[in-house]
Coordinates of C-alpha atoms and ligand atoms in Angstrom, one line a residue:
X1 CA 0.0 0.0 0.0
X2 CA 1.3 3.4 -0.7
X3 CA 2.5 5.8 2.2
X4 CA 1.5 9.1 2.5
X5 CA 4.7 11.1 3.2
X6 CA 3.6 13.0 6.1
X7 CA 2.8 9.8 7.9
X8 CA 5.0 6.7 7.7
X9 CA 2.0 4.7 10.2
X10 CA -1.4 5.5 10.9
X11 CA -1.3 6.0 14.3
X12 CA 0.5 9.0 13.8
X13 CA -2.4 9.8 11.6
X14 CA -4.8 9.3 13.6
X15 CA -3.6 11.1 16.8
X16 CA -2.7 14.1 14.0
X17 CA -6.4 14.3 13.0
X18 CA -8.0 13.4 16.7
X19 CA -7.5 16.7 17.0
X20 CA -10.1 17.7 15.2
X21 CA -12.4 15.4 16.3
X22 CA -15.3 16.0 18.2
X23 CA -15.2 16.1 22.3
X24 CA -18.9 14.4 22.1
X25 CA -17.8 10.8 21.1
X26 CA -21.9 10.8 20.3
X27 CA -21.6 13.9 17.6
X28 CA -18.4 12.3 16.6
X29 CA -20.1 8.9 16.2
X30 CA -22.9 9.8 13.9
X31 CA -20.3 12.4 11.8
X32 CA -17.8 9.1 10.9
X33 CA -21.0 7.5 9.9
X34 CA -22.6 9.7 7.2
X35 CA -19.2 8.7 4.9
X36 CA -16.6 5.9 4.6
X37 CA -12.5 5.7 5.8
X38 CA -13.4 8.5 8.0
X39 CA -10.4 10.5 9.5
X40 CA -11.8 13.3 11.0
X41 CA -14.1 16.2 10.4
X42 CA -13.8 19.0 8.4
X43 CA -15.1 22.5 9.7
X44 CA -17.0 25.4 8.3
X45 CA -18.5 28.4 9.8
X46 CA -22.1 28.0 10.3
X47 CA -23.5 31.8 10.4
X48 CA -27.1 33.2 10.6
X49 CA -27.9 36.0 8.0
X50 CA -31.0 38.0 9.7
X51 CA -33.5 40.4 8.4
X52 CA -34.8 38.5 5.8
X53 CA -38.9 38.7 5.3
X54 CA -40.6 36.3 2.9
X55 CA -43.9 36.6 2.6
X56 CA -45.0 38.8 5.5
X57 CA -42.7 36.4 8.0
X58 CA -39.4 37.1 9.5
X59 CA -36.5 34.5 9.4
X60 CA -32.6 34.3 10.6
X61 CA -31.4 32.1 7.6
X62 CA -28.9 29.6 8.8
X63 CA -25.6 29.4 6.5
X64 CA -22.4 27.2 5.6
X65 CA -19.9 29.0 3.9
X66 CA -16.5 29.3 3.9
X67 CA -16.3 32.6 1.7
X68 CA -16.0 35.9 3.1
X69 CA -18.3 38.3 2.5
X70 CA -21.6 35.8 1.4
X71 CA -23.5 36.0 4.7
X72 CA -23.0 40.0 5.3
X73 CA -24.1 40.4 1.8
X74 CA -27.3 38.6 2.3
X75 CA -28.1 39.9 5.1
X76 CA -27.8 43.2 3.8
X77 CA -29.9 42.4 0.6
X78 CA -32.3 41.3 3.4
X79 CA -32.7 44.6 5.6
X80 CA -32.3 46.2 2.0
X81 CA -35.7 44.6 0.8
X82 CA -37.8 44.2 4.7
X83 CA -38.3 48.0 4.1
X84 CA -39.4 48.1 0.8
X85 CA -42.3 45.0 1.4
X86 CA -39.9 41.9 1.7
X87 CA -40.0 39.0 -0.7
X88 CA -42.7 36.9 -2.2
X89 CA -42.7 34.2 -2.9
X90 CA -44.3 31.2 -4.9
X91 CA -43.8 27.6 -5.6
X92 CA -44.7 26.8 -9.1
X93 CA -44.8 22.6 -8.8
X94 CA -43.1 19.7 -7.0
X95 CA -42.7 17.0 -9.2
X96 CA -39.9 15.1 -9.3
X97 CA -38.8 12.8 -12.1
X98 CA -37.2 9.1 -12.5
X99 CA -36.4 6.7 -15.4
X100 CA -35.9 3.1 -15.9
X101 CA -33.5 3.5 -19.1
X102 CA -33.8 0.4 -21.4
X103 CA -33.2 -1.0 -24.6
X104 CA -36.1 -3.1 -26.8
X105 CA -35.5 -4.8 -30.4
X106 CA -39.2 -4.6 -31.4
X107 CA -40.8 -1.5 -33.2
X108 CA -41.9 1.5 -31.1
X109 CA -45.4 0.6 -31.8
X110 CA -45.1 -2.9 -29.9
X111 CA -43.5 -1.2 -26.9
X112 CA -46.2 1.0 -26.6
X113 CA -48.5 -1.6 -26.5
X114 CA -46.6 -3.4 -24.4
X115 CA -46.4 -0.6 -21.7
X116 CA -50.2 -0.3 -21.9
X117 CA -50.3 -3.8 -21.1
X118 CA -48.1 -3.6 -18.1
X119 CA -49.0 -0.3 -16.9
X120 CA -50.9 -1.8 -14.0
X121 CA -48.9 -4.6 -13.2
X122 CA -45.9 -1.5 -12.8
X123 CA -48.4 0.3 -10.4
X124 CA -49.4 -2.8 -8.4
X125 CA -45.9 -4.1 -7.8
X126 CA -44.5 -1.1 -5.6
X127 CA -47.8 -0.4 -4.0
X128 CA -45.8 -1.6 -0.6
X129 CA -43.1 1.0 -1.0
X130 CA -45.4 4.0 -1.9
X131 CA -48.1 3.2 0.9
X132 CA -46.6 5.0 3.0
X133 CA -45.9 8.4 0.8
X134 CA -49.8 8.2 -0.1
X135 CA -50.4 8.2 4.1
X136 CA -48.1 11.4 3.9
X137 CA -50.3 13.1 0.8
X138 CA -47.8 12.2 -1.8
X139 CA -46.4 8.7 -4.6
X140 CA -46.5 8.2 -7.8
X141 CA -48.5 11.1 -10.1
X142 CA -47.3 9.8 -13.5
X143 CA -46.1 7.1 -15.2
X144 CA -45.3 6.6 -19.3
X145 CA -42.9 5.1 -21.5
X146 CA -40.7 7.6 -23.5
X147 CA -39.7 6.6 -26.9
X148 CA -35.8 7.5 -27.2
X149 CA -35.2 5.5 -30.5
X150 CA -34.2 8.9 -32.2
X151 CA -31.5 9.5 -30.6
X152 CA -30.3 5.6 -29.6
X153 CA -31.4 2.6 -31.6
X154 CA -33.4 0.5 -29.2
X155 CA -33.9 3.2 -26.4
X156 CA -36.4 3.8 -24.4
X157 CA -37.4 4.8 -20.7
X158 CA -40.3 4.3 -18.2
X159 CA -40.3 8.0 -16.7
X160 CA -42.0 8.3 -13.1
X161 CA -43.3 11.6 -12.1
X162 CA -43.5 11.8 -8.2
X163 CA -44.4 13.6 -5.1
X164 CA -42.1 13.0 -2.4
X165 CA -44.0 15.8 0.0
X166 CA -41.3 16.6 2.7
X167 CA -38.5 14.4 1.7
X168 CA -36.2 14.6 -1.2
X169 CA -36.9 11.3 -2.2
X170 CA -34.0 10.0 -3.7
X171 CA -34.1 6.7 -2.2
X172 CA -38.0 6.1 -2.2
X173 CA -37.5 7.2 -6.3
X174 CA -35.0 4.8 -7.2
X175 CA -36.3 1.8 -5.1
X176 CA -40.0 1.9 -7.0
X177 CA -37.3 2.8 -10.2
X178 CA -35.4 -1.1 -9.7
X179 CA -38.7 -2.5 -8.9
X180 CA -40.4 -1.6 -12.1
X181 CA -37.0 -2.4 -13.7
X182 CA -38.0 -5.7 -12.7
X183 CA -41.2 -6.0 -13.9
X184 CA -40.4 -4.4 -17.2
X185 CA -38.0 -7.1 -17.8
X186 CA -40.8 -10.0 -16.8
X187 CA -43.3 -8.4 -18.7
X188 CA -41.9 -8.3 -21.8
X189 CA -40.3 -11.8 -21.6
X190 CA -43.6 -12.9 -20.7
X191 CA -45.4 -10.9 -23.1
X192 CA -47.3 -13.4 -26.0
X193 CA -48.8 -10.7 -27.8
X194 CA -44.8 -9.5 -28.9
X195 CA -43.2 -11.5 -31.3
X196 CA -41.0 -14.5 -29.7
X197 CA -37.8 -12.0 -31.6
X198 CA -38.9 -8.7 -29.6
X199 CA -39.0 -10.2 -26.4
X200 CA -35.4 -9.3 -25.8
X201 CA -34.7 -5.8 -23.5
X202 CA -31.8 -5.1 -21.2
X203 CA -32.3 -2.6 -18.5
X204 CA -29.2 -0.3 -18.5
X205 CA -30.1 1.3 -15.4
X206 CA -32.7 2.9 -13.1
X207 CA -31.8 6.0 -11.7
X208 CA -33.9 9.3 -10.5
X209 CA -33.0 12.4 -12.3
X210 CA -31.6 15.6 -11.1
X211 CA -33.0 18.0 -13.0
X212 CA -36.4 18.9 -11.8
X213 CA -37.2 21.9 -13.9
X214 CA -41.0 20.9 -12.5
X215 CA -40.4 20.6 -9.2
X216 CA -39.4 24.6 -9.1
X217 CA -40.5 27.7 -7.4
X218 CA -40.4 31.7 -7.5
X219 CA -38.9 34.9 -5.3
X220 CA -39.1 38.4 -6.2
X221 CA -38.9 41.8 -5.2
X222 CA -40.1 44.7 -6.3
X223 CA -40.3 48.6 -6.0
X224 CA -40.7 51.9 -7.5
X225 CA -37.3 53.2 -9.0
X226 CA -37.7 56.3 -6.8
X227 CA -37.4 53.9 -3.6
X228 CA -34.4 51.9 -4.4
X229 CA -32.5 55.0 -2.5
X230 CA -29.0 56.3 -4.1
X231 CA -25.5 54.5 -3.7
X232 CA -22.2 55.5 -3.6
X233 CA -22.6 58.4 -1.2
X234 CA -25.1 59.9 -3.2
X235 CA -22.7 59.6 -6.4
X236 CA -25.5 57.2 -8.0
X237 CA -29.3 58.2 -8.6
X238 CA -31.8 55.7 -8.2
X239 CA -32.4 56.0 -11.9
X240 CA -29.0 54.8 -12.7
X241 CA -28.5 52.5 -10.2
X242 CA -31.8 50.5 -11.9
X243 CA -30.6 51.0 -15.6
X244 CA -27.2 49.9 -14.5
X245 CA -28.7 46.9 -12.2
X246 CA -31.0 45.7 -15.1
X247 CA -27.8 45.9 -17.8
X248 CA -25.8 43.6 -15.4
X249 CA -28.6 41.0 -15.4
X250 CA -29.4 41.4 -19.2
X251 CA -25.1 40.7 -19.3
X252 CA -25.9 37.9 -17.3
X253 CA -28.5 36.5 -19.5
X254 CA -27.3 37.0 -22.5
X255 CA -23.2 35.7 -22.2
X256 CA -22.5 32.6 -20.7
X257 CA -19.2 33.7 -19.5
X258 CA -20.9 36.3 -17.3
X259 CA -23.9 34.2 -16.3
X260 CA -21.7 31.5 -15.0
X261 CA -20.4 33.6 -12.1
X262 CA -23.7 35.9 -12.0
X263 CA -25.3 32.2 -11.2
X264 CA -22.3 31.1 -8.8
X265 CA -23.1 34.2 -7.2
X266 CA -26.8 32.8 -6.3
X267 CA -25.1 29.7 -5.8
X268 CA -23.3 31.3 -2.9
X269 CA -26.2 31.6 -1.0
X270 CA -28.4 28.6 -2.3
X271 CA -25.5 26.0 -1.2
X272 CA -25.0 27.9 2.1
X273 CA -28.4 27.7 3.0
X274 CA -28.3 23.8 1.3
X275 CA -25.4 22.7 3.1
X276 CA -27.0 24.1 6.6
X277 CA -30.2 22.4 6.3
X278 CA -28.5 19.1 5.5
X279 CA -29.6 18.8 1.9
X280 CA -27.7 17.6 -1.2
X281 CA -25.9 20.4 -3.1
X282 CA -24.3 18.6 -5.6
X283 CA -27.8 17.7 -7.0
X284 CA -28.9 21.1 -6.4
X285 CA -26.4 22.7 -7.9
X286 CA -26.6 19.7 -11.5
X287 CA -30.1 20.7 -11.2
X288 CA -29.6 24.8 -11.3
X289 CA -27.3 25.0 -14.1
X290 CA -29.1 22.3 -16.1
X291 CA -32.0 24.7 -15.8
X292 CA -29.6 27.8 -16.8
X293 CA -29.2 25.6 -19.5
X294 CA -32.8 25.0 -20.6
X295 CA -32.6 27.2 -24.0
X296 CA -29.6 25.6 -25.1
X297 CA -27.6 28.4 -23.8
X298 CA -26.2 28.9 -20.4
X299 CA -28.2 31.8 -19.5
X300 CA -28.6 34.2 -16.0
X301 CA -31.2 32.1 -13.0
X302 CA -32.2 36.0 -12.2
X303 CA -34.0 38.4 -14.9
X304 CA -34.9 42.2 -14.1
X305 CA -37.1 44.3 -15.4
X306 CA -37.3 48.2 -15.4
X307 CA -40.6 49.7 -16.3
X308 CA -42.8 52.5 -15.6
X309 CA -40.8 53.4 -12.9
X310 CA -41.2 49.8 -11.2
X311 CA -38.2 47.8 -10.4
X312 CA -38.5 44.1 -10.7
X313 CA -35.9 41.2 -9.7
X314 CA -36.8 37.8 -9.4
X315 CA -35.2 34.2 -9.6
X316 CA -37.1 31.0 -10.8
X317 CA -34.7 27.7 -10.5
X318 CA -35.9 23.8 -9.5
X319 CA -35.0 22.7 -5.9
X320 CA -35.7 19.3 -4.9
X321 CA -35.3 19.7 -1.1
X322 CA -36.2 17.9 1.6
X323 CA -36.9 18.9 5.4
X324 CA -37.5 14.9 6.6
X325 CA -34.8 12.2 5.7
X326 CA -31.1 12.3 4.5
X327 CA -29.1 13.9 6.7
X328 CA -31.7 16.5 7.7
X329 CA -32.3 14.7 11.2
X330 CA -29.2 12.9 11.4
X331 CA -26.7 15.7 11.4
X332 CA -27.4 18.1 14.8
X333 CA -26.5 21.0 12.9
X334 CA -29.3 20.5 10.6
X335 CA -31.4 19.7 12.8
X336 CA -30.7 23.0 14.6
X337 CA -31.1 24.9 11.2
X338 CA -34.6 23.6 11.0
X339 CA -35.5 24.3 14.3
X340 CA -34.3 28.1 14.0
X341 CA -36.4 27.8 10.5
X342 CA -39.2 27.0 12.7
X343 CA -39.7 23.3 11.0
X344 CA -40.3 24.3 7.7
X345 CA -41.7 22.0 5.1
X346 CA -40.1 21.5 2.0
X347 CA -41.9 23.6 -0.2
X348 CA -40.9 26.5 2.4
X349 CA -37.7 25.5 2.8
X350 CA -37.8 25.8 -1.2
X351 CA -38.8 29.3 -0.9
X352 CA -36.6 30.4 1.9
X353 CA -33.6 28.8 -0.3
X354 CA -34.8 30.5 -3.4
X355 CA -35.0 34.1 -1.4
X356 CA -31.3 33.7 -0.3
X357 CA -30.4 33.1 -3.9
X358 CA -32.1 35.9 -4.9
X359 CA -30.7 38.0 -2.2
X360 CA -27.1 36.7 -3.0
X361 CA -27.7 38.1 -6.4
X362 CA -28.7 41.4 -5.6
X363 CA -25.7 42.0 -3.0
X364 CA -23.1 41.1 -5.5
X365 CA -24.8 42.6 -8.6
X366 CA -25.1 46.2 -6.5
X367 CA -22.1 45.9 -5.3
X368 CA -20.6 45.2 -8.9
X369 CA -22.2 48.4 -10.6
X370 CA -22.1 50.8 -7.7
X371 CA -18.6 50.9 -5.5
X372 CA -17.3 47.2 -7.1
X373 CA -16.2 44.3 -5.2
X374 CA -13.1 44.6 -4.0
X375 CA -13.8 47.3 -1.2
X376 CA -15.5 44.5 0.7
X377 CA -14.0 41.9 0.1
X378 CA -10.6 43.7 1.3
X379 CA -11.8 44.1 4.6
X380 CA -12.9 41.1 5.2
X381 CA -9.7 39.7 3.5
X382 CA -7.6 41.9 6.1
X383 CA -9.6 40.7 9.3
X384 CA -8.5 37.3 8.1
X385 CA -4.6 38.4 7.6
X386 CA -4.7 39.9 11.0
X387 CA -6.2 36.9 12.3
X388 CA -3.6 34.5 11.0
X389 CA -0.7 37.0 12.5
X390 CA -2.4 36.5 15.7
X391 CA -3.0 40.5 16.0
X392 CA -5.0 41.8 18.8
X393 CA -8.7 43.1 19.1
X394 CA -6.7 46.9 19.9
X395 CA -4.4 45.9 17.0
X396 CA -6.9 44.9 14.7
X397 CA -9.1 48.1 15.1
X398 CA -6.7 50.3 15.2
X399 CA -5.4 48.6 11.9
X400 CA -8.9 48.0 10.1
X401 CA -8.9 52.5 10.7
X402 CA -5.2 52.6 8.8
X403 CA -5.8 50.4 5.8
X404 CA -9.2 52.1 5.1
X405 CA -7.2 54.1 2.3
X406 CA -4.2 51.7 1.2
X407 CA -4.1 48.5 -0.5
X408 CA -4.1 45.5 1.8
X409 CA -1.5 42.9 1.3
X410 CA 0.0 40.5 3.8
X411 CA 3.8 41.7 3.7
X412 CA 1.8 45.2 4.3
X413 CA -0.3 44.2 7.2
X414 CA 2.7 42.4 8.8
X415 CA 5.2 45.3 8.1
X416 CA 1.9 47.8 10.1
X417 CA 2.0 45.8 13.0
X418 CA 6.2 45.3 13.5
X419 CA 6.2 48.8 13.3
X420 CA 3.1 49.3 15.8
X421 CA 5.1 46.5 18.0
X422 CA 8.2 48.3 17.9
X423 CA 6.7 52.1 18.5
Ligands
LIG501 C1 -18.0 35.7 -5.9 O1 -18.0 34.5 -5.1 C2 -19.4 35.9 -6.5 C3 -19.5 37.1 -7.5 O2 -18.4 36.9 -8.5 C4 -20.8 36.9 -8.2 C5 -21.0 37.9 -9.3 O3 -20.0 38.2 -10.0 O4 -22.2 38.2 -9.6 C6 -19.3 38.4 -6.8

């Protein structure tokens, strides 16, 4: 077995990483668990961005990020829109989508006959594993065969449309997906109305899918142009700050080199808020830029809209989320963000995720076409080179008050605080 240089015998690795572990051998317990040849645990700051208002209701949004900057800008968007009404918000559907992909040698029209025929016997074979959804108001809304011959000889799928109310469903999808797989295969084999040469498939695989552009929702803000307020001490009318605002986001949708980071802007926030509720940002994120996608450009998740003195932003995207399941209960932190969410459901958790993305979007596009980036992003970037020099709260003020007008660096900041030392 290779060695990893650092350690020539894993008990030195070990005691390296115990460091890191967790003093409650409980917490520490269940965080080995969620992943294999666990080591140790890796950290990020969990903050709370307040003053957002959704709907007429207040919330602290709980957030995992490691990048400066994200969690004050949000909760500046936030305070930004609570005066001027808030955000509303609206989910447009829930369904979520899964596909037995196969291959059949007969002609399409015999599949489809087939299916017809084995529709039911698909439905009554996983009645056991979606009893339980139905209790909970959701299962199995759709099921059809899609012919894919077009674009692969001999392709086809079963697509399931589903409900998966509070839980993000992947494992309730993909079990009634490999049961049906089943089936299919039976059915055909058994089929006597197919000729005795058709009645040869192969499943290839039965996997859920993680683009849900119809399981999606809504958050906008709006306001009259004359409310938005002026930026740059005063350097920037309301009037220009919209015309500039609603450029960006036309930039955005229009050039996929600018929409990618417009959208990893919004992704800032939606993954924060993702990784602190315990969801699944990888499929959130596949799911996002697939929809970006949708046109067959990569386009902006935000749009804006300037008229008759109204300004409108708002963001559409699909979230499959879940508030039960997963990690969601498993991992206390998520557990806590829920509980400071007040429980949400999933389709408010949808809509409080959306809002942060939204918000995100708005930080870092008014901070790009009023005073740019870089101003914040400097003080935030000399906290953290004060921080790893070990400065003091006394040093640290009085240096955050001498770097307001020079250019932070970390040979500068060091070279400040020799000289403070030695004064
Ligand atoms: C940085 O993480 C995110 C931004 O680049 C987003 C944007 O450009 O819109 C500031």
């Amino acid at each position: 077995m290779a060695q990893n240089v650092l350690y020539t015998n894993p008990i030195d690795l070990a005691k390296d990483f115990a460091q890191f572990w967790h003093d409650n051998v409980e917490h520490q317990k269940v965080f080995e668990g969620f992943s294999e040849n666990t080591i140790s645990n890796f950290h990020l700051p969990f903050g709370l961005a307040p003053n957002f208002v959704i709907n007429g209701k207040g919330y602290a949004i709980p957030m995992v990020i490691e990048e400066s900057s994200v969690v004050a800008a949000c909760s500046h968007a936030a305070k930004f829109w609570a005066e001027r009404g808030g955000f509303k918000t609206s989910i447009i559907n829930t369904t979520k989508v899964g596909h037995v992909h196969f291959l059949f040698e007969g002609e399409p029209h015999e599949m489809e006959a087939a299916f017809r025929r084995m529709r039911p016997a698909l439905l009554e074979a996983v009645k056991d594993l979606t009893a339980n959804m139905e209790n909970r108001g959701g299962g199995i809304k759709d099921l059809f065969l899609k012919d894919k011959t077009k674009d692969i000889p001999n392709y086809y799928q079963l697509e399931g449309q589903f409900d998966t109310v509070d839980s993000m469903g992947a494992n309730f999808i993909n079990s009634i997906l490999e049961a049906w797989s089943e089936v299919l295969m039976h059915s055909i084999q058994e089929d006597s109305s197919l000729n005795e040469s058709s009645r040869d498939a192969e499943v290839i695989m039965s996997i859920l899918s993680n683009y849900t552009p119809d399981c999606r929702v809504r958050a906008e803000v709006s306001c009259s142009v004359d409310d938005l307020g002026h930026f740059k001490q005063g350097e920037i009318s309301p009037e220009q700050f919209a015309k500039r605002f609603a450029y960006a986001v036309a930039m955005a949708e229009c050039d996929p080199y600018r929409a990618t980071t417009h959208n990893k802007g919004i992704m800032n926030g939606i993954d924060a808020v993702i990784l602190a509720t315990g969801n699944d940002f990888r499929a959130v994120e596949a799911g996002a830029h697939a929809y970006a996608a949708r046109n067959g450009q990569y386009s902006s998740l935000t749009h804006c809209s300037v008229e008759d003195g109204q300004f409108r932003f708002f963001i559409e995207l699909p979230l499959a989320i879940g508030t039960v399941g997963g990690l969601t209960k498993l991992h206390p932190l998520a557990k806590k963000s829920l509980e400071i969410l007040g429980q949400p459901s999933a389709e408010e958790l949808m809509q409080i995720v959306a809002t942060v993305g939204l918000a995100q979007n708005f930080g870092a596009v008014k901070a790009l076409t009023t005073s740019g980036i870089q101003a914040g992003h400097m003080k935030m970037h000399l906290t953290n080179i004060l921080n790893s020099l070990k400065a003091t709260t006394q040093q640290t003020e009085a240096a955050v008050e001498y770097f307001q007008d020079k250019v932070v660096s970390h040979s500068a900041v060091r070279a400040y605080l020799l000289e403070q030392g030695n004064g």
